[in-house]
Coordinates of C-alpha atoms in Angstrom, one line a residue:
M1 CA 10.5 -6.3 -23.8
S2 CA 13.0 -9.1 -23.8
R3 CA 12.8 -10.1 -20.1
I4 CA 10.5 -9.8 -17.1
L5 CA 11.1 -6.6 -15.2
T6 CA 11.0 -6.4 -11.4
T7 CA 9.7 -3.9 -8.8
H8 CA 8.1 -4.0 -5.3
V9 CA 5.3 -2.3 -3.5
G10 CA 7.2 0.4 -1.7
S11 CA 8.0 0.1 1.9
L12 CA 11.5 -1.2 2.5
P13 CA 13.4 -1.8 5.8
R14 CA 14.6 1.5 7.3
T15 CA 18.2 2.0 8.1
K16 CA 18.9 1.8 11.9
E17 CA 20.1 5.4 11.7
L18 CA 16.8 6.6 10.2
L19 CA 14.7 4.7 12.7
D20 CA 16.6 6.4 15.5
A21 CA 16.3 9.8 13.8
N22 CA 12.6 9.4 13.3
K23 CA 12.2 8.6 17.0
R24 CA 14.3 11.5 18.0
R25 CA 12.4 13.8 15.7
S26 CA 9.1 12.8 17.3
Q27 CA 10.6 13.8 20.6
G28 CA 12.1 17.0 19.3
N29 CA 15.6 15.8 20.0
I30 CA 17.2 16.3 16.5
S31 CA 17.8 19.4 14.4
D32 CA 16.2 19.8 11.0
A33 CA 19.7 19.9 9.4
E34 CA 20.8 16.6 11.0
Y35 CA 17.5 14.9 10.2
A36 CA 17.7 16.0 6.5
Q37 CA 21.2 14.6 6.2
I38 CA 20.3 11.3 7.7
I39 CA 17.2 10.8 5.6
E40 CA 19.1 11.8 2.4
D41 CA 22.0 9.4 3.2
S42 CA 19.5 6.6 4.0
A43 CA 17.6 7.1 0.7
R44 CA 20.8 6.9 -1.3
Q45 CA 21.7 3.7 0.5
V46 CA 18.3 2.0 -0.1
V47 CA 18.3 2.9 -3.8
A48 CA 21.9 1.6 -4.1
K49 CA 20.8 -1.6 -2.4
Q50 CA 17.9 -2.1 -4.8
F51 CA 20.3 -1.6 -7.8
E52 CA 22.8 -4.0 -6.2
L53 CA 20.1 -6.7 -6.1
G54 CA 18.9 -6.0 -9.7
I55 CA 15.5 -4.4 -9.0
D56 CA 14.4 -2.6 -12.2
I57 CA 11.8 -0.1 -11.0
V58 CA 13.0 1.3 -7.7
N59 CA 11.8 3.8 -5.1
E60 CA 13.1 5.7 -2.1
G61 CA 11.9 3.0 0.3
E62 CA 9.0 5.2 1.5
Y63 CA 11.6 6.8 3.8
G64 CA 9.5 10.0 3.9
H65 CA 6.8 8.0 5.6
A66 CA 8.2 8.0 9.1
M67 CA 8.7 4.9 11.2
G68 CA 10.4 4.9 14.6
S69 CA 10.5 1.2 15.1
E70 CA 11.4 -2.0 13.2
V71 CA 7.8 -3.2 13.2
N72 CA 5.2 -0.7 11.9
Y73 CA 2.0 -1.5 10.1
G74 CA 0.7 2.0 9.7
A75 CA 3.3 4.3 8.2
W76 CA 1.9 3.7 4.7
W77 CA -1.3 5.5 5.9
N78 CA -0.7 7.8 8.8
Y79 CA 2.0 9.7 7.0
I80 CA -0.8 11.6 5.3
F81 CA -2.3 13.1 8.5
P82 CA 0.0 16.1 8.7
R83 CA -0.5 16.7 4.9
L84 CA -4.2 17.3 5.1
S85 CA -6.1 20.1 6.8
G86 CA -9.5 19.4 8.4
L87 CA -8.1 16.6 10.7
E88 CA -8.1 16.9 14.4
V89 CA -7.4 14.6 17.3
V90 CA -10.6 14.4 19.3
S91 CA -11.9 12.7 22.4
R92 CA -13.2 9.2 22.6
E93 CA -16.6 10.5 23.4
R94 CA -16.7 12.6 20.2
I95 CA -15.6 9.6 18.1
E96 CA -18.3 7.4 19.6
A97 CA -20.9 10.1 19.0
A98 CA -19.8 10.5 15.4
L99 CA -19.8 6.7 14.8
A100 CA -23.3 6.5 16.2
K101 CA -24.6 9.0 13.6
Q102 CA -23.4 7.0 10.6
P103 CA -26.2 6.2 8.2
T104 CA -27.7 2.7 8.5
N105 CA -28.6 2.4 4.9
K106 CA -25.0 2.4 3.6
V107 CA -21.9 0.2 4.1
T108 CA -19.7 2.2 6.4
L109 CA -16.2 1.5 7.8
S110 CA -14.9 2.1 11.2
E111 CA -11.1 1.8 11.2
F112 CA -11.2 0.7 14.8
T113 CA -13.7 -2.1 14.5
Q114 CA -12.4 -5.5 15.4
R115 CA -11.7 -7.6 12.3
R116 CA -14.0 -10.5 11.8
D117 CA -10.8 -12.7 11.4
F118 CA -9.9 -11.8 15.0
A119 CA -13.3 -13.0 16.2
A120 CA -13.1 -16.2 14.2
F121 CA -9.7 -17.1 15.6
A122 CA -9.9 -15.3 19.0
D123 CA -7.6 -17.7 20.8
V124 CA -5.0 -17.6 18.0
Y125 CA -4.8 -13.9 18.2
A126 CA -4.8 -13.8 22.0
T127 CA -2.0 -16.4 22.5
T128 CA 0.3 -16.5 19.4
E129 CA 2.5 -14.3 17.3
A130 CA -0.5 -13.6 15.0
G131 CA -1.8 -11.4 17.8
D132 CA 1.6 -9.7 18.4
A133 CA 1.7 -8.9 14.6
S134 CA -1.7 -7.4 14.7
K135 CA -1.4 -4.9 17.5
N136 CA -2.9 -2.3 15.2
A137 CA -6.2 -3.9 16.2
D138 CA -5.6 -2.6 19.7
I139 CA -4.7 0.9 18.9
D140 CA -6.4 3.5 21.0
V141 CA -8.8 5.4 18.7
R142 CA -7.5 8.6 20.3
D143 CA -4.2 8.1 18.6
F144 CA -5.7 9.1 15.3
P145 CA -7.5 12.2 14.1
A146 CA -11.1 12.6 13.0
V147 CA -12.4 14.7 10.0
T148 CA -13.6 17.8 11.7
G149 CA -13.4 20.4 8.9
P150 CA -13.0 20.8 5.1
I151 CA -10.2 18.7 3.7
S152 CA -7.4 20.4 1.7
Y153 CA -3.8 19.6 0.9
I154 CA -1.1 21.3 3.0
G155 CA 1.7 18.8 2.4
Q156 CA 3.5 20.5 -0.5
D157 CA 6.8 20.7 1.3
E158 CA 6.6 17.0 2.4
V159 CA 5.9 15.6 -1.1
A160 CA 8.5 17.9 -2.6
R161 CA 11.0 16.3 -0.1
D162 CA 9.8 12.8 -1.2
V163 CA 10.4 13.7 -4.8
K164 CA 13.8 15.2 -4.0
L165 CA 14.9 12.1 -2.0
L166 CA 14.3 9.8 -4.9
K167 CA 15.7 12.2 -7.5
D168 CA 18.9 12.9 -5.6
A169 CA 19.3 9.2 -4.7
L170 CA 19.0 8.2 -8.4
A171 CA 21.5 10.9 -9.3
A172 CA 24.0 9.7 -6.6
N173 CA 23.8 6.2 -8.1
N174 CA 24.3 7.6 -11.6
S175 CA 21.0 6.3 -12.8
D176 CA 18.2 7.5 -15.1
N177 CA 15.9 4.8 -13.7
K178 CA 12.2 5.7 -13.9
G179 CA 11.4 5.2 -10.2
F180 CA 8.1 5.2 -8.4
I181 CA 6.7 6.9 -5.3
A182 CA 3.8 5.5 -3.3
S183 CA 0.9 7.7 -2.1
V184 CA -2.2 6.8 -0.2
S185 CA -5.6 6.6 -2.1
P186 CA -8.4 9.0 -1.3
G187 CA -10.4 6.2 0.3
S188 CA -7.5 5.2 2.5
A189 CA -6.5 8.8 3.3
V190 CA -9.8 9.4 5.2
R191 CA -10.4 6.0 6.8
L192 CA -11.2 8.2 9.9
T193 CA -14.1 9.1 12.0
N194 CA -16.1 11.7 10.1
E195 CA -17.7 14.6 12.0
Y196 CA -17.9 17.2 9.2
Y197 CA -19.2 15.8 6.0
E198 CA -22.7 14.3 5.4
D199 CA -21.3 10.8 5.5
D200 CA -18.2 8.8 4.9
D201 CA -18.7 8.7 1.2
A202 CA -18.8 12.5 1.1
A203 CA -15.6 12.7 3.0
V204 CA -13.9 10.3 0.6
L205 CA -15.0 12.3 -2.4
A206 CA -13.9 15.5 -0.7
S207 CA -10.4 14.1 -0.3
A208 CA -10.0 13.6 -4.0
P209 CA -9.0 17.1 -5.0
A210 CA -6.7 17.3 -2.0
M211 CA -4.9 14.1 -2.9
H212 CA -4.7 15.2 -6.6
E213 CA -2.0 17.7 -5.5
E214 CA 0.3 15.0 -4.1
Y215 CA -0.3 12.8 -7.1
K216 CA 0.4 15.6 -9.6
A217 CA 3.7 16.5 -7.8
I218 CA 4.9 12.9 -8.2
T219 CA 3.9 12.4 -11.9
D220 CA 5.1 15.9 -12.8
A221 CA 8.5 14.9 -11.5
G222 CA 8.5 12.1 -14.0
F223 CA 8.1 9.3 -11.5
D224 CA 5.5 6.6 -11.5
L225 CA 2.8 6.9 -8.9
Q226 CA 1.6 4.0 -6.9
L227 CA -1.8 4.5 -5.3
D228 CA -1.9 2.5 -2.1
A229 CA -5.6 1.4 -1.8
P230 CA -6.1 -1.4 0.7
D231 CA -9.5 0.3 1.3
L232 CA -10.5 -1.5 -1.8
A233 CA -10.0 -5.0 -0.4
E234 CA -8.8 -5.0 3.3
S235 CA -11.7 -2.9 4.5
W236 CA -14.2 -5.8 3.9
D237 CA -12.9 -7.4 7.1
Q238 CA -13.4 -4.2 9.1
I239 CA -17.2 -3.8 8.5
N240 CA -19.5 -5.3 11.1
P241 CA -21.8 -7.0 10.6
A242 CA -20.5 -8.4 7.3
P243 CA -22.1 -6.6 4.3
T244 CA -23.5 -8.3 1.3
V245 CA -21.1 -8.5 -1.6
E246 CA -23.4 -6.2 -3.6
G247 CA -23.4 -3.6 -0.8
Y248 CA -19.6 -3.8 -0.6
Q249 CA -19.3 -3.3 -4.3
E250 CA -21.3 -0.1 -4.0
F251 CA -19.0 1.0 -1.2
L252 CA -16.0 0.4 -3.5
K253 CA -17.6 2.2 -6.5
V254 CA -17.6 5.5 -4.5
R255 CA -13.9 5.0 -3.6
V256 CA -13.0 4.2 -7.2
D257 CA -14.9 7.2 -8.4
A258 CA -13.0 9.4 -5.9
L259 CA -9.7 7.8 -7.1
N260 CA -10.6 8.6 -10.7
Q261 CA -11.4 12.2 -9.8
A262 CA -8.1 12.5 -8.0
I263 CA -6.0 11.3 -11.0
E264 CA -8.0 13.1 -13.7
G265 CA -5.6 14.8 -16.1
L266 CA -2.6 12.8 -15.0
P267 CA -0.9 10.3 -17.4
K268 CA -2.4 6.9 -16.6
E269 CA 0.7 5.1 -18.0
Q270 CA 2.5 6.5 -14.9
I271 CA -0.1 5.2 -12.4
R272 CA -0.4 1.8 -10.9
L273 CA -3.1 0.8 -8.4
H274 CA -2.1 -1.3 -5.4
I275 CA -4.7 -3.3 -3.5
C276 CA -4.1 -5.8 -0.7
W277 CA -5.9 -7.6 2.1
G278 CA -3.8 -6.3 5.0
S279 CA -0.4 -7.1 6.4
W280 CA -1.1 -8.7 9.7
H281 CA 0.3 -12.2 10.1
G282 CA -2.9 -14.1 10.8
P283 CA -5.3 -16.6 9.1
H284 CA -7.0 -14.0 6.8
S285 CA -10.0 -16.3 6.8
T286 CA -12.4 -13.5 6.2
D287 CA -10.7 -11.8 3.2
I288 CA -13.1 -11.1 0.4
P289 CA -12.3 -13.2 -2.8
F290 CA -10.5 -11.2 -5.5
G291 CA -13.1 -12.3 -8.0
E292 CA -15.9 -10.5 -6.1
I293 CA -14.2 -7.1 -6.5
I294 CA -12.0 -7.3 -9.6
D295 CA -14.5 -5.8 -12.0
V296 CA -15.1 -2.7 -9.8
L297 CA -11.3 -2.3 -9.4
M298 CA -10.8 -2.4 -13.2
E299 CA -13.0 0.7 -13.4
A300 CA -10.0 2.7 -12.0
K301 CA -8.5 4.7 -14.9
V302 CA -4.9 3.6 -14.2
G303 CA -2.2 2.0 -16.2
G304 CA -1.8 -1.2 -14.2
M305 CA -2.7 -3.0 -11.0
S306 CA -0.5 -4.4 -8.2
F307 CA -2.0 -7.1 -6.0
E308 CA -1.4 -10.1 -3.7
A309 CA -0.7 -13.3 -5.6
A310 CA 1.9 -15.1 -3.4
G311 CA 0.3 -15.4 0.1
P312 CA -1.5 -18.7 0.8
R313 CA -4.9 -17.0 0.9
H314 CA -4.7 -15.5 -2.5
A315 CA -2.1 -17.4 -4.6
H316 CA -4.9 -19.3 -6.4
E317 CA -6.6 -16.2 -7.6
W318 CA -4.5 -15.7 -10.7
R319 CA -7.5 -17.4 -12.4
V320 CA -9.5 -14.1 -12.2
W321 CA -7.5 -12.9 -15.2
E322 CA -8.3 -15.9 -17.4
N323 CA -11.6 -14.5 -18.8
R324 CA -10.7 -10.8 -18.8
T325 CA -9.0 -8.8 -21.5
L326 CA -6.5 -6.2 -20.3
P327 CA -6.9 -2.6 -21.7
A328 CA -4.2 -1.6 -24.2
G329 CA -0.9 -0.9 -22.4
Y330 CA -2.3 -2.2 -19.0
K331 CA 0.3 -3.9 -16.8
L332 CA -0.1 -6.4 -14.1
Y333 CA 2.2 -6.3 -11.0
P334 CA 1.4 -9.6 -9.3
G335 CA 3.0 -10.3 -6.0
V336 CA 5.3 -13.3 -6.3
I337 CA 6.9 -13.0 -2.9
S338 CA 4.8 -12.6 0.2
H339 CA 5.0 -10.0 3.1
N340 CA 3.1 -12.0 5.7
T341 CA 5.3 -15.0 6.0
N342 CA 9.0 -15.4 7.1
A343 CA 9.4 -18.4 4.7
L344 CA 11.8 -17.5 1.8
E345 CA 10.4 -18.3 -1.6
H346 CA 12.6 -20.4 -3.8
P347 CA 13.5 -18.6 -7.1
D348 CA 12.1 -21.5 -9.0
L349 CA 8.7 -21.0 -7.3
V350 CA 8.9 -17.3 -8.1
A351 CA 9.6 -18.2 -11.7
D352 CA 6.6 -20.5 -11.8
R353 CA 4.3 -17.8 -10.5
I354 CA 5.6 -15.3 -13.1
V355 CA 5.2 -17.8 -15.9
Q356 CA 1.7 -18.6 -14.7
F357 CA 0.6 -15.0 -15.2
A358 CA 2.5 -14.6 -18.4
E359 CA 0.7 -17.5 -19.9
V360 CA -2.6 -15.9 -19.1
V361 CA -2.1 -12.3 -20.0
G362 CA 1.1 -12.3 -22.0
A363 CA 4.7 -11.9 -20.8
D364 CA 5.0 -8.3 -22.0
N365 CA 2.1 -7.3 -19.6
V366 CA 3.7 -8.7 -16.4
I367 CA 6.1 -7.0 -14.0
A368 CA 7.1 -9.1 -11.1
S369 CA 6.5 -7.5 -7.7
S370 CA 5.8 -8.2 -4.0
D371 CA 2.5 -8.8 -2.4
C372 CA 2.8 -5.6 -0.3
G373 CA 5.4 -3.5 1.4
L374 CA 8.2 -5.4 3.2
G375 CA 9.5 -2.7 5.5
G376 CA 8.0 -2.8 9.0
R377 CA 6.5 -6.2 8.4
L378 CA 9.5 -8.6 8.1
H379 CA 13.0 -8.6 9.6
R380 CA 15.3 -6.6 7.3
D381 CA 17.4 -9.7 6.4
I382 CA 14.4 -11.6 5.3
A383 CA 13.0 -8.7 3.4
W384 CA 16.1 -8.2 1.4
A385 CA 16.5 -12.0 0.8
K386 CA 13.0 -12.1 -0.5
L387 CA 13.7 -9.3 -3.0
D388 CA 16.9 -11.2 -4.1
S389 CA 14.7 -14.3 -4.7
L390 CA 12.3 -12.1 -6.7
V391 CA 15.1 -10.9 -9.0
Q392 CA 16.6 -14.4 -9.4
G393 CA 13.1 -15.9 -10.1
A394 CA 12.5 -13.2 -12.8
K395 CA 15.7 -14.2 -14.5
I396 CA 14.6 -17.8 -14.6
A397 CA 11.2 -16.9 -15.9
S398 CA 12.8 -14.6 -18.5
Q399 CA 14.8 -17.6 -19.8
R400 CA 11.7 -19.7 -20.0
L401 CA 9.6 -17.0 -21.7
Y402 CA 12.1 -15.1 -23.9
G403 CA 15.1 -17.3 -24.0
A404 CA 16.9 -14.4 -22.4

């Protein structure tokens, strides 16, 4: 390498045409042909925009993960629901009964438990924009399915469309760029009420062979696979009462084991693991420290890790890498621009953050990225401006590190 490469975490602002098409599609007011044309045109535009800015490792913006509004915190996750069998929308009473049966000797997660951060800053969330940005906390549990039968993968057509969107968009932009496609981790795919399996851990492990099909379709196409796994960090704040660190580490080990089963046989150099502490715009006072989970995360048999390193709650945690040796070929994708603030990072600050990591693990092992997805979390103009700052900062860092 002779310079710092750039990428991002996946979700990018949807075109206004695509937002409208997604809304019409959910209402049954658009033909398959019209929708296909709009999503293909939109994917070409978003790939072209990334090239225009100078992003090195691009994607299709996660446009196959449908969003019908400018603000959406759930598309990274709920896109998988139609792609898995064994899921069913059930009544509140059935959900409450299933939750009541969860084992008391294990750390378990209810997606619909109030975050401890919400309790710690109740007035903030009730009266400010932090609450408005966290409406996912108030989602009716009936909006989501439960696991009611054996999990298997039925999303072959949908993942084939995702692959084709990126492949065609790259071709339309005359590029042989090795792009990436994001896919939810096994542990995040079934962050749902479990009625069928022995316990939540069993449901997570059962999702591994199903998700393997989606992962294999992406890597077989020659694209990098990003495993979206906020279940490996964010979920700490959704367990009440707060578990011990040791108990949470055991919770994570099951999910890392499921992830490793799901990617078995796939080229690890094409796989990066993304973890984060959630996208809501609040204090994040109860996020688990990176150092408490990093060793468990490093057990994932992937080729690199993407993580938050720009937001004010986690920017100091670059130090966790000071006393760790990276496996051969392992890449770090630190976030050097943040998704949970409207403030635009100065390119010199971005460069400082990149150099900080380069000095710890070596410049050749660092690819500059974002903390998390920007689409649905920030206004489109701010999102694109942040990505421009990312590219400009990487150029400055490259001059300092390589003289390039």
